[in-house]
Coordinates of C-alpha atoms and ligand atoms in Angstrom, one line a residue:
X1 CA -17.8 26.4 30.5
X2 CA -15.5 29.4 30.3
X3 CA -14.8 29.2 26.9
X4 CA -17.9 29.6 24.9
X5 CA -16.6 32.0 22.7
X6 CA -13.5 29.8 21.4
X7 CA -13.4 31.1 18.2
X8 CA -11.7 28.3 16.4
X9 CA -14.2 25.0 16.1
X10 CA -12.5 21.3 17.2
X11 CA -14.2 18.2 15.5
X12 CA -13.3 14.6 16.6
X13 CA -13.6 11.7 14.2
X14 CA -14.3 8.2 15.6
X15 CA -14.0 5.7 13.0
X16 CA -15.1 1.9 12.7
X17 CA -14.4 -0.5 10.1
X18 CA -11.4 -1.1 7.6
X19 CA -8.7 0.9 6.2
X20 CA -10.9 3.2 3.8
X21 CA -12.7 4.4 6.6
X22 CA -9.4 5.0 8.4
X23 CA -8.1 6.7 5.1
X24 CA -12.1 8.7 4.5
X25 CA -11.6 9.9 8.5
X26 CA -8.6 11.2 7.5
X27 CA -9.0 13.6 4.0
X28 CA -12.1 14.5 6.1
X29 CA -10.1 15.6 9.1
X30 CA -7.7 17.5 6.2
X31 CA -9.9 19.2 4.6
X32 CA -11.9 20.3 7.5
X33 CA -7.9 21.7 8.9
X34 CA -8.0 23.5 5.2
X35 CA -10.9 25.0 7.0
X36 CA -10.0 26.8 9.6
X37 CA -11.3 23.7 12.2
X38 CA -9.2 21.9 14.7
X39 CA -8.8 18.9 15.3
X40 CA -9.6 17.4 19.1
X41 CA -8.1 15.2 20.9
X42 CA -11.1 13.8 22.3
X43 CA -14.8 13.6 21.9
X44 CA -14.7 15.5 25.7
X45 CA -13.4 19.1 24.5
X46 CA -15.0 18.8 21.0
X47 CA -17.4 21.3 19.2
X48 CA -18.2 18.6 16.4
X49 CA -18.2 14.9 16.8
X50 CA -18.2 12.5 14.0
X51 CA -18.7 9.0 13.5
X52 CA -17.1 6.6 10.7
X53 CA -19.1 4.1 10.1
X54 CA -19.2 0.4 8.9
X55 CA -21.8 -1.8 7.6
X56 CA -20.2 -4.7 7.0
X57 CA -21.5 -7.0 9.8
X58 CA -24.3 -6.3 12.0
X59 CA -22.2 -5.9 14.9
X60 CA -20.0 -2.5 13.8
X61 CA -23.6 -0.9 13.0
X62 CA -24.8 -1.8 16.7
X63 CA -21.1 -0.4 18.0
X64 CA -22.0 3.4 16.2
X65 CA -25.7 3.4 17.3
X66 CA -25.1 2.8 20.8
X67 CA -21.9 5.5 20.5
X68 CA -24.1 8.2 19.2
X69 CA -26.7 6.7 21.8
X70 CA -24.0 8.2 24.7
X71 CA -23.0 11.3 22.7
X72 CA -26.5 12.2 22.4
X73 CA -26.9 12.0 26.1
X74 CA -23.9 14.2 26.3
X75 CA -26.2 16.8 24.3
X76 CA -28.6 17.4 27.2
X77 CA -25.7 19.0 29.2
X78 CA -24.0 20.8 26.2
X79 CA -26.5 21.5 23.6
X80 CA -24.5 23.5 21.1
X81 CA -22.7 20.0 20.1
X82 CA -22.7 18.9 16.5
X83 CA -23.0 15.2 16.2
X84 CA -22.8 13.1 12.6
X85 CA -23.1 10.2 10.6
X86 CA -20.7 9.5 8.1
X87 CA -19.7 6.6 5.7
X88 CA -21.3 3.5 4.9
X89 CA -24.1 2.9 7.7
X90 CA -25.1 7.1 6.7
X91 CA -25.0 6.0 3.1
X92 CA -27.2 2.5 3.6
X93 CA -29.5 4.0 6.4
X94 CA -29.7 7.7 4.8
X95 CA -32.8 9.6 6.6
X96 CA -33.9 6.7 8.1
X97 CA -31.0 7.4 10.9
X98 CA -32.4 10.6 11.5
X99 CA -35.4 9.3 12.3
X100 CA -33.7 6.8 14.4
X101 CA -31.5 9.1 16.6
X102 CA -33.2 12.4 16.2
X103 CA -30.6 14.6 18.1
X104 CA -28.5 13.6 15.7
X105 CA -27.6 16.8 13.0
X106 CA -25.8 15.0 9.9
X107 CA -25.8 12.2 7.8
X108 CA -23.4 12.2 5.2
X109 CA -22.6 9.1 2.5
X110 CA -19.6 7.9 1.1
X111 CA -19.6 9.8 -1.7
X112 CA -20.5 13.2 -0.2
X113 CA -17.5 13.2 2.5
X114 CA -15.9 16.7 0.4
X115 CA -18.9 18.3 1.6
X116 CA -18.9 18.0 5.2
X117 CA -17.0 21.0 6.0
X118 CA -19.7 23.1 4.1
X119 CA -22.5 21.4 6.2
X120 CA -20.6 22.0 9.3
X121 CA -20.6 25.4 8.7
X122 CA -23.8 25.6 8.3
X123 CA -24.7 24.1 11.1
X124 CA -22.6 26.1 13.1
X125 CA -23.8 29.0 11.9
X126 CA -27.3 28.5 12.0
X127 CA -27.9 25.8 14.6
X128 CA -30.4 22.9 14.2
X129 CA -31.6 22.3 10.4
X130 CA -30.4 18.4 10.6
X131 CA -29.1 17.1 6.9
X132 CA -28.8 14.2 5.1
X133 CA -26.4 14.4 2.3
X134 CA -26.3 10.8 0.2
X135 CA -26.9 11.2 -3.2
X136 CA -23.9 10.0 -5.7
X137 CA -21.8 12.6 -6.9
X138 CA -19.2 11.7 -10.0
X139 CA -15.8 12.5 -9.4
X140 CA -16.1 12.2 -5.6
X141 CA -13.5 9.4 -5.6
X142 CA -10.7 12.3 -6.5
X143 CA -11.8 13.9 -3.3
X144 CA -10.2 11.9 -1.0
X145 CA -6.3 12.8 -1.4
X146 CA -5.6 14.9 1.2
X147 CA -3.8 14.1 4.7
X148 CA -3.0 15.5 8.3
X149 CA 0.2 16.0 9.2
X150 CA 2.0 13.3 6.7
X151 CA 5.3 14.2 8.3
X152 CA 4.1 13.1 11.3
X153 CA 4.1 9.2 10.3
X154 CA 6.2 7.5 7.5
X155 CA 3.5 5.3 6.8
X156 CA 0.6 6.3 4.6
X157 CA -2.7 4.6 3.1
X158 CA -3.5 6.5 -0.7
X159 CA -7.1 5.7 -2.2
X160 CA -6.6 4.5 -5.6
X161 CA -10.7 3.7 -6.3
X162 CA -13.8 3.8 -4.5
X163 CA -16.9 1.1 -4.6
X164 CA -17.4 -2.1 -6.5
X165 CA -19.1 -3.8 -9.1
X166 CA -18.8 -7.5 -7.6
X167 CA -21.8 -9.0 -6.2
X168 CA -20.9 -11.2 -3.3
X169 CA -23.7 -12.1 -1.9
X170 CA -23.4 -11.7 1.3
X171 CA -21.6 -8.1 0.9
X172 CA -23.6 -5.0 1.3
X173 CA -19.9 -2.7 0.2
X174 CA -21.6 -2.5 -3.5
X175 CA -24.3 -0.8 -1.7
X176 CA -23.0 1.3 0.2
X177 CA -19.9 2.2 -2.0
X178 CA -21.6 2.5 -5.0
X179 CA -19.9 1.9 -8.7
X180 CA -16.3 1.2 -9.3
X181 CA -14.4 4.5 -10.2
X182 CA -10.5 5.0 -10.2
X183 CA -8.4 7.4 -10.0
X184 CA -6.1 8.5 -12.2
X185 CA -2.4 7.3 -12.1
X186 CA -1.2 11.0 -12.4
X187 CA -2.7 11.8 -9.2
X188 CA -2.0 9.3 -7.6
X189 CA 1.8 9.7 -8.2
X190 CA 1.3 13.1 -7.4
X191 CA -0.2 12.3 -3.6
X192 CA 2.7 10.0 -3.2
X193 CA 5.1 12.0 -4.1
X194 CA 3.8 14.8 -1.9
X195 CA 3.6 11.9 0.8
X196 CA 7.6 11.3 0.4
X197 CA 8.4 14.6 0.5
X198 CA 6.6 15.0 4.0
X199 CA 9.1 11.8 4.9
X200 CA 6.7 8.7 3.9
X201 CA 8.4 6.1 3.2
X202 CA 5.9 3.1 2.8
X203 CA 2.2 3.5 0.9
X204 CA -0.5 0.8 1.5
X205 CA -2.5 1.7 -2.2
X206 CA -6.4 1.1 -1.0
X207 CA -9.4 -0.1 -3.1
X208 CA -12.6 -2.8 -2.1
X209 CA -11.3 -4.4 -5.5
X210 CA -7.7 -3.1 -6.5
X211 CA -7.2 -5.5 -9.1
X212 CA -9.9 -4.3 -10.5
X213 CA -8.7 -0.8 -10.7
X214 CA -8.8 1.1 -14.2
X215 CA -11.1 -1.6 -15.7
X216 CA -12.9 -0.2 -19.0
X217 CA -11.2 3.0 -18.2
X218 CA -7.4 2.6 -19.0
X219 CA -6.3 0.2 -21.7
X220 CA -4.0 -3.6 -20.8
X221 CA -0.4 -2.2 -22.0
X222 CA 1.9 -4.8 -23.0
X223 CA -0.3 -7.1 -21.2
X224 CA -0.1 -5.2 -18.1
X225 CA -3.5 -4.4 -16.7
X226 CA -3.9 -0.4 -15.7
X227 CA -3.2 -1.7 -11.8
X228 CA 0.2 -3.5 -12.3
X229 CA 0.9 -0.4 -14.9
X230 CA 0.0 2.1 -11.6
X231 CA 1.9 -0.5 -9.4
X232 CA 5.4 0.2 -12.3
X233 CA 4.9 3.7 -11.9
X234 CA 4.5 3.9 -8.2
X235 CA 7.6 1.7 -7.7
X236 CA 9.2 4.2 -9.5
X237 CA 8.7 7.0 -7.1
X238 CA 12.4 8.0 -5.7
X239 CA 12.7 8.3 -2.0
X240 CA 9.9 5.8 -1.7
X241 CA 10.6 2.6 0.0
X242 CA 7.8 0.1 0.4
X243 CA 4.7 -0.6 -1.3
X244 CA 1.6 -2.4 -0.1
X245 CA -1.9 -2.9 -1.5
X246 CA -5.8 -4.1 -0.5
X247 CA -7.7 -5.9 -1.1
X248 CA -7.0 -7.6 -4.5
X249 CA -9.5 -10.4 -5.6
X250 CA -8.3 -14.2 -7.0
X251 CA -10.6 -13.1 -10.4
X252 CA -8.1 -10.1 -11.3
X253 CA -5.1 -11.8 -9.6
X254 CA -3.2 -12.6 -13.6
X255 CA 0.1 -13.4 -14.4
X256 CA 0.9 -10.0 -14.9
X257 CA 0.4 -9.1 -11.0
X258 CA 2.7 -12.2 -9.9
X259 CA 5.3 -11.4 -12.0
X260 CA 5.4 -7.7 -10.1
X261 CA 6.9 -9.6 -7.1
X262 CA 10.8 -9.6 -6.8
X263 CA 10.3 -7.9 -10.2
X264 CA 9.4 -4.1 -8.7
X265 CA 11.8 -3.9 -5.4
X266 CA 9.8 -2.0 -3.5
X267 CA 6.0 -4.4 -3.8
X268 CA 6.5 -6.0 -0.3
X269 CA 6.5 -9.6 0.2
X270 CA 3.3 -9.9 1.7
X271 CA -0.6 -10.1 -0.5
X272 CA -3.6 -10.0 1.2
X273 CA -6.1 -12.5 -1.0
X274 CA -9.1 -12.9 0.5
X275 CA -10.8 -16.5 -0.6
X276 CA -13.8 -16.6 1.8
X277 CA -14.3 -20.6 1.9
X278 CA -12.4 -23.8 1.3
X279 CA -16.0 -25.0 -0.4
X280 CA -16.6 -24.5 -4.6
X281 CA -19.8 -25.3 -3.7
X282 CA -20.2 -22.2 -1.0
X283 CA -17.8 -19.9 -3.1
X284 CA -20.5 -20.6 -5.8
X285 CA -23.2 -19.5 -3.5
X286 CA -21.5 -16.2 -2.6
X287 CA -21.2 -15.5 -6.1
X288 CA -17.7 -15.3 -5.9
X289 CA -17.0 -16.0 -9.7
X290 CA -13.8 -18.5 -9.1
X291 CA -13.5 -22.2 -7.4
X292 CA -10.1 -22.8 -5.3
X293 CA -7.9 -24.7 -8.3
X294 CA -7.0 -21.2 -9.7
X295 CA -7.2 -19.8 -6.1
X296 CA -4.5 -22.3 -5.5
X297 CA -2.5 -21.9 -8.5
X298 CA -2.2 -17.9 -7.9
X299 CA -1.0 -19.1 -4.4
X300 CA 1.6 -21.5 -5.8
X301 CA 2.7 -19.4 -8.4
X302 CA 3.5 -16.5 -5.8
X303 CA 5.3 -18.6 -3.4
X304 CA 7.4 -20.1 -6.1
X305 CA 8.4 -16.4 -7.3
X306 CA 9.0 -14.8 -3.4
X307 CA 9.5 -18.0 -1.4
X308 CA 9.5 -16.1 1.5
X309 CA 6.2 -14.3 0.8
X310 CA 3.6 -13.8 3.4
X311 CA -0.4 -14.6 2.6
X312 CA -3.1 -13.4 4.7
X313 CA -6.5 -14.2 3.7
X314 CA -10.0 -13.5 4.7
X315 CA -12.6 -16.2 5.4
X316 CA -16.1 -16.5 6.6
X317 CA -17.6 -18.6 8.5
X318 CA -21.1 -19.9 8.8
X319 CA -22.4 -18.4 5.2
X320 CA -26.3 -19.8 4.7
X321 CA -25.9 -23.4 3.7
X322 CA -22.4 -24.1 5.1
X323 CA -22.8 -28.1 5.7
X324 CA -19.8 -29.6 7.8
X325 CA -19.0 -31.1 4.8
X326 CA -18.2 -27.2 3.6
X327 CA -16.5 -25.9 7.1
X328 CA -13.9 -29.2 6.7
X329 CA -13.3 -28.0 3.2
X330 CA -12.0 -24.7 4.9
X331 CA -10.6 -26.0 7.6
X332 CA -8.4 -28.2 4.9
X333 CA -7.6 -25.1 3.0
X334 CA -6.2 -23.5 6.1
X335 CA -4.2 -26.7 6.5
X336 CA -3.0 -26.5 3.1
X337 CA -1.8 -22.9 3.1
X338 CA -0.6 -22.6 6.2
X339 CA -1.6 -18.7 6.7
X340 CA 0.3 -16.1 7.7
X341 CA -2.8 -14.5 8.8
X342 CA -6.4 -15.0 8.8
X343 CA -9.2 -12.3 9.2
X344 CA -12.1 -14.8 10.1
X345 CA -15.7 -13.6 10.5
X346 CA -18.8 -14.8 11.4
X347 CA -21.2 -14.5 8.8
X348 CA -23.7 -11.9 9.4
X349 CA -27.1 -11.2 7.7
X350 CA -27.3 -8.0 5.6
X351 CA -30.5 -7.5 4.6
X352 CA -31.0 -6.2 1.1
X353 CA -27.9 -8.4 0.3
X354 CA -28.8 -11.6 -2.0
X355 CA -27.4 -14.2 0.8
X356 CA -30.2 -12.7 3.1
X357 CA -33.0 -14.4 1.8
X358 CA -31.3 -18.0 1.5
X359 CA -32.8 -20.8 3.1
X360 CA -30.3 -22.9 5.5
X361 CA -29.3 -19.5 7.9
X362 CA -27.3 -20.8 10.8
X363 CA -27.8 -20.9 14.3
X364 CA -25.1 -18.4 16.3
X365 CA -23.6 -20.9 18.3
X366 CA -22.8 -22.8 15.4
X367 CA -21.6 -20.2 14.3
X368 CA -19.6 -19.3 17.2
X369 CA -18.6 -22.8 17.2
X370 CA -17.0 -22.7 13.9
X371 CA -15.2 -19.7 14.5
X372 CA -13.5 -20.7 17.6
X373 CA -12.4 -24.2 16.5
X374 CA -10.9 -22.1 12.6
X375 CA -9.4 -19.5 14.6
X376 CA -7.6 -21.9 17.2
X377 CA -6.1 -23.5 13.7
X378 CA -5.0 -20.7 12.1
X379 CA -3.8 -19.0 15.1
X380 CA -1.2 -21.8 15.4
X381 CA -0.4 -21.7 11.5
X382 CA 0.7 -17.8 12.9
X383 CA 2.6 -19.0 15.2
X384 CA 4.5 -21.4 13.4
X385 CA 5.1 -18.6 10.8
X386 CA 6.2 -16.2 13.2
X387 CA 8.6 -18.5 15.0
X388 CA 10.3 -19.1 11.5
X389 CA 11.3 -15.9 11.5
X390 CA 13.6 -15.8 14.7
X391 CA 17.0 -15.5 14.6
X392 CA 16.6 -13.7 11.2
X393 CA 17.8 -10.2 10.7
X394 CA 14.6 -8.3 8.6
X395 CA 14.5 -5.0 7.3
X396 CA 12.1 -2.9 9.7
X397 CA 11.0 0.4 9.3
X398 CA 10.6 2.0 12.2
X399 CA 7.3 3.7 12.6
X400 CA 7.3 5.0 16.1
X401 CA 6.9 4.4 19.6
X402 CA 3.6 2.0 20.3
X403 CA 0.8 4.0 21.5
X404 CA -0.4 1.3 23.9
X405 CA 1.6 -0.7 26.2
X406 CA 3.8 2.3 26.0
X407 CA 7.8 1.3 27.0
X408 CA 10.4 3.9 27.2
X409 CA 13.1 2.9 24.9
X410 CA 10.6 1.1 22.7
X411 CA 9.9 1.4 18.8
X412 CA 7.8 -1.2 17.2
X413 CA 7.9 -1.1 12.9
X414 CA 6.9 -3.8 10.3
X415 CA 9.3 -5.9 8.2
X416 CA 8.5 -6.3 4.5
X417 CA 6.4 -9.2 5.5
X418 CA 3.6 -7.2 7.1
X419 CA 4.7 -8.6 10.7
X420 CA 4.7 -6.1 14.0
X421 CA 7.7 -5.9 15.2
X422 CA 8.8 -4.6 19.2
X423 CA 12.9 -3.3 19.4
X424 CA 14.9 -1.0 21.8
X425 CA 15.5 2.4 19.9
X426 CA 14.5 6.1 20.1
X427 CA 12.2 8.5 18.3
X428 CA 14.8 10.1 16.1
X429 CA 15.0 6.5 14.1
X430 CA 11.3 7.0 12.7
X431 CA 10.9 6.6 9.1
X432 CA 14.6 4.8 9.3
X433 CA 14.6 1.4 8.1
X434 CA 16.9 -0.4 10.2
X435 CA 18.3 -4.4 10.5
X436 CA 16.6 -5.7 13.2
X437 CA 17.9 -9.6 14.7
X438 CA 14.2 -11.5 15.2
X439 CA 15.1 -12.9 19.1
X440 CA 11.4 -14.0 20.4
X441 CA 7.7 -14.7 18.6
X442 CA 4.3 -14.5 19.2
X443 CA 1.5 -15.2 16.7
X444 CA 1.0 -11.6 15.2
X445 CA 4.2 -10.2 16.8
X446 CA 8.2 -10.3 16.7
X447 CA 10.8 -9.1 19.0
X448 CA 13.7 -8.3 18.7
X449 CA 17.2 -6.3 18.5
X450 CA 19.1 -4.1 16.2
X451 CA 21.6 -6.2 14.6
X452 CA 24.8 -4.1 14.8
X453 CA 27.7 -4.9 13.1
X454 CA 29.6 -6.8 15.2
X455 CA 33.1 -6.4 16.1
X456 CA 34.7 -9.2 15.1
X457 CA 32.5 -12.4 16.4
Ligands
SAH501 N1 -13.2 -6.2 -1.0 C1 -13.3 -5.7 0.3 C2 -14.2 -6.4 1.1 C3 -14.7 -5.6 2.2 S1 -15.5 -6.5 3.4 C4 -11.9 -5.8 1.0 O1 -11.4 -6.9 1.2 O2 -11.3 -4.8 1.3 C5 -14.1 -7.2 4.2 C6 -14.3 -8.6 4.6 O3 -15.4 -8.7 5.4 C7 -14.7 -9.5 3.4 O4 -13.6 -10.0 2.7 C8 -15.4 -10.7 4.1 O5 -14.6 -11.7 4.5 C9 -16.0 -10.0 5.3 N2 -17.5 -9.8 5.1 C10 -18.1 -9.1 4.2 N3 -19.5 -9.2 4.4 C11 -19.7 -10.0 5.4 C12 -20.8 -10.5 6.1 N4 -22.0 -10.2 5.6 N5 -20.6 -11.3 7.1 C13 -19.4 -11.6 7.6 N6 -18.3 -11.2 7.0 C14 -18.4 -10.4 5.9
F3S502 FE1 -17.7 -7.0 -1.3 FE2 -17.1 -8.9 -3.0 FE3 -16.7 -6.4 -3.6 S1 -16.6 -8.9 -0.8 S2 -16.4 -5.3 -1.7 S3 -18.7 -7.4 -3.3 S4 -15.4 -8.1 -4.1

C-alpha cells in the first residue's frame, strides 16, 4: 500500500468479556493516544491489533483464538502487523499462547496493561522479538484511570479494584485477576470528577467484588464499610447525576449498603446480585459462603426500601452435581423473585478451578436443556417487568443515537432502572436527562415519547 511511511501508528482493540475488559480496552487505548498512537477504526487499516480477552467460559477463549487465527492469516499479506494478547486468557495461558499461535508478537496480563505502549514501541521499532509480559506488579490497579474522549459519551465505567480473593469454585477470575487491591477513594473522586467536567453524567463504579472493596485496607466508619463510605463521597460529586455499581456479592451485601438506597439520590434503583443457584446444597459446592435465607432477606429488605427497585441476577446452570432436585430449586427462586434480568450461563469447565475435578460433570444437552427451559422463564419475568413500566413517565438520560438499527430521529438512553430505552429526539439532547412517557415493551427494551407538558389536557 501507498502509505508505508504513515508516520503516526493506529492500533485497534477488540475486546471480549465483561465491563472490566470494556473499561481495561479503554485506559489501554488512552494511554496508548498519550502516546502519540491512533486509534483505528478497524482491524483493516491498523498497524497494531489487540485482543481483550476473557476466560471465563470456554467458549470466549475459543472466540479469541480463532480471531487471532484470521488476523494471523492477514499477516502473510501484511507482515509488518503487530498482533497481541491481552487480559485474562494472556494472563492464564502466559507463554504457552505463544507457543500456540506463534505469529503472534505479545502477551500481556492483567496486571501489566500500563506497559503495552512501551512493548509496542519496541516492537515497532525493532520488529519480531515476541513478549510475554505477566508477572504481578503492585500498584497496577491505579493504572487504569484514564479514558478516550470522555466528552464524547455521558456515560462512564471507573475501576474502583482489581482481582478477588473469593474462591468459587468454578471461577477461574482469582486466577487470572490476581489479589484484591482498591483504589483509593481520592482518586477515584478525582477520575470522576474529571469525568463530569468532560460532560459525564452517570458512573457505573466496577470491581469482580465491590462490596468487598477497601477490606483490611480502609477502616468501617460509623458502621459504614470503606465501599458505602466511597459510595457517600461519590454521591457527593456536583454535576454528577447517576450512580451504578458491579458486581456486589450477598456476603458483603450489610445493612449499611441497603440503607444507601433512596438515602444517596443519585445510587440508581437497580443492583446487580448475582446468587448463582436456587440450591444451598449447590451454593455450598461452589463455595459460595452464603445459603439463599440471607440472599432473600437482602432482596426483601431492598425492595421494601425502593419498591420500585430493579434486580438482576446471575445464575448458572448445570454446575457438577446439579440433580433436578437442584435446577427446580432455581427455577423456584426465579419464580420467587421475579427478575428484572437474568444473566444465565451454562456451566463451563475451567480447569485448574476446584469444580473441575468434581465427580457428577454434566452432559451438554442437559445442559443446554436447562438453559433453554430457565431462560424461557425468566425471559417472561422480563417481560412482565417491562410491561409495568408503560404508561409511566421515567427519567432517561439520553446517551445518543443507537449504533445499530440506526433510525434518524432516534435516541435510545436508560431510566434509573437500568432499562434501554428507544424515543424520538436529536443529538444535541445527549447527556440531557429528559421525561420520557413509556408507550410500548419488550423484555429488555422500552419505547417511548417525550412527555411534554401538555397544554391544558
Ligand atoms: N464477580 C464477578 C464474576 C465474574 S464472572 C462479577 O460478577 O463481575 C461473571 C459471571 O460469570 C459469574 O457471576 C458467573 O455467573 C459466571 N461464571 C463464572 N465462571 C463460570 C463458569 N465456569 N461457567 C459458567 N459461568 C461462569
Ligand atoms: Fe469469581 Fe466468585 Fe470472585 S464468581 S470473581 S471468585 S466472587
Amino acid at each position: 500500500m501507498s502509505h508505508a511511511s504513515r508516520s503516526v501508528k493506529t492500533v485497534f482493540i477488540k475486546t471480549y468479556g465483561c465491563q472490566m475488559n470494556e473499561r481495561d480496552s479503554d485506559a489501554v487505548a488512552a494511554m496508548l493516544c498519550n502516546r502519540g498512537y491512533a486509534l483505528a477504526d478497524s482491524e483493516r487499516d491498523a498497524d497494531v491489533i489487540l485482543l481483550n480477552t476473557c476466560s471465563v467460559r470456554d467458549l470466549a477463549e475459543q472466540k479469541a483464538l480463532g480471531k487471532m487465527g484470521l488476523l494471523t492469516r492477514m499477516k502473510r499479506r501484511r507482515p509488518g502487523l503487530v498482533l497481541g494478547f491481552m487480559g485474562c486468557m494472556a494472563q492464564r495461558l502466559g507463554p504457552q499462547l505463544l507457543e500456540r499461535v506463534p505469529k503472534a508478537d505479545l502477551v500481556v496480563g492483567t496486571q501489566k496493561l500500563h506497559r503495552i505502549p512501551d512493548h509496542l514501541d519496541r516492537l515497532l521499532a525493532n520488529g519480531r522479538h515476541p513478549v510475554t509480559d505477566v508477572a504481578d506488579e503492585a500498584g497496577s490497579e491505579n493504572a487504569i484511570c484514564g479514558h478516550v474522549a470522555p466528552q464524547a459519551r455521558p456515560t462512564a465505567f471507573v475501576s474502583i479494584m482489581q482481582g478477588c480473593d473469593m474462591q468459587c469454585s468454578f471461577c477461574i477470575v482469582p486466577a487470572t485477576r490476581g489479589t484484591e487491591r482498591s483504589r483509593s477513594i481520592d482518586d477515584i473522586l478525582a477520575e470522576v470528577r474529571a469525568l463530569v467536567a468532560c460532560g459525564v453524567k452517570e458512573v457505573t463504579l466496577l470491581g469482580q467484588i465491590v462490596t468487598s472493596y477497601g477490606r483490611g485496607q480502609m477502616p468501617i466508619v460509623h458502621g459504614n464499610s470503606p465501599f458505602v463510605q466511597l459510595l457517600e463521597a461519590v454521591n457527593s460529586v456536583p454535576g454528577l447525576e447517576r450512580i451504578r455499581f458491579m458486581s456486589a456479592h450477598p456476603q458483603g451485601f450489610r445493612d449499611d449498603l441497603i440503607h444507601c438506597y433512596g438515602r444517596l439520590d443519585k445510587l440508581c434503583e437497580h443492583v446487580h446480585l448475582p446468587v448463582q443457584s436456587g440450591s444451598d446444597r449447590i451454593l455450598r459446592a461452589m463455595r459460595r459462603t452464603y445459603t439463599l435465607d440471607p440472599y432473600r432477606r437482602i432482596v426483601e429488605k431492598l425492595r421494601a426500601r425502593v419498591p420500585d427497585i430493579a434486580v438482576s441476577t446471575d445464575i448458572i446452570v448445570g454446575f457438577p452435581g446439579e440433580t433436578d432436585a437442584d435446577f427446580a430449586a432455581s427455577v423456584k427462586l426465579c419464580k420467587e423473585m421475579e427478575y428484572d434480568n437474568v444473566f444465565l450461563f451454562k456451566y463451563s469447565n475451567r480447569s485448574g478451578t476446584p469444580a473441575a475435578a468434581l465427580p457428577g460433570q454434566l452432559p451438554a444437552e442437559e445442559i443446554v436443556r436447562r438453559h433453554h427451559q430457565l431462560w424461557k422463564l425468566t425471559e417472561t419475568h422480563a417481560a412482565h417487568r417491562s410491561s409495568a413500566l408503560v404508561g409511566r413517565v421515567l427519567p432517561v438520560l439520553a446517551e445518543g443515537e443507537p449504533e445499530t438499527k440506526k433510525v434518524e430521529g432516534r435516541l435510545f438512553g436508560r431510566t434509573r432502572c437500568n432499562r434501554l430505552v428507544y424515543f424520538p429526539g436529536d443529538a444535541s439532547q445527549r447527556g440531557q436527562t429528559l421525561d420520557i412517557r413509556i408507550t410500548r415493551a419488550k423484555p429488555h427494551t422500552l419505547y417511548g415519547e417525550p412527555d411534554l407538558p401538555s397544554a391544558g389536557h
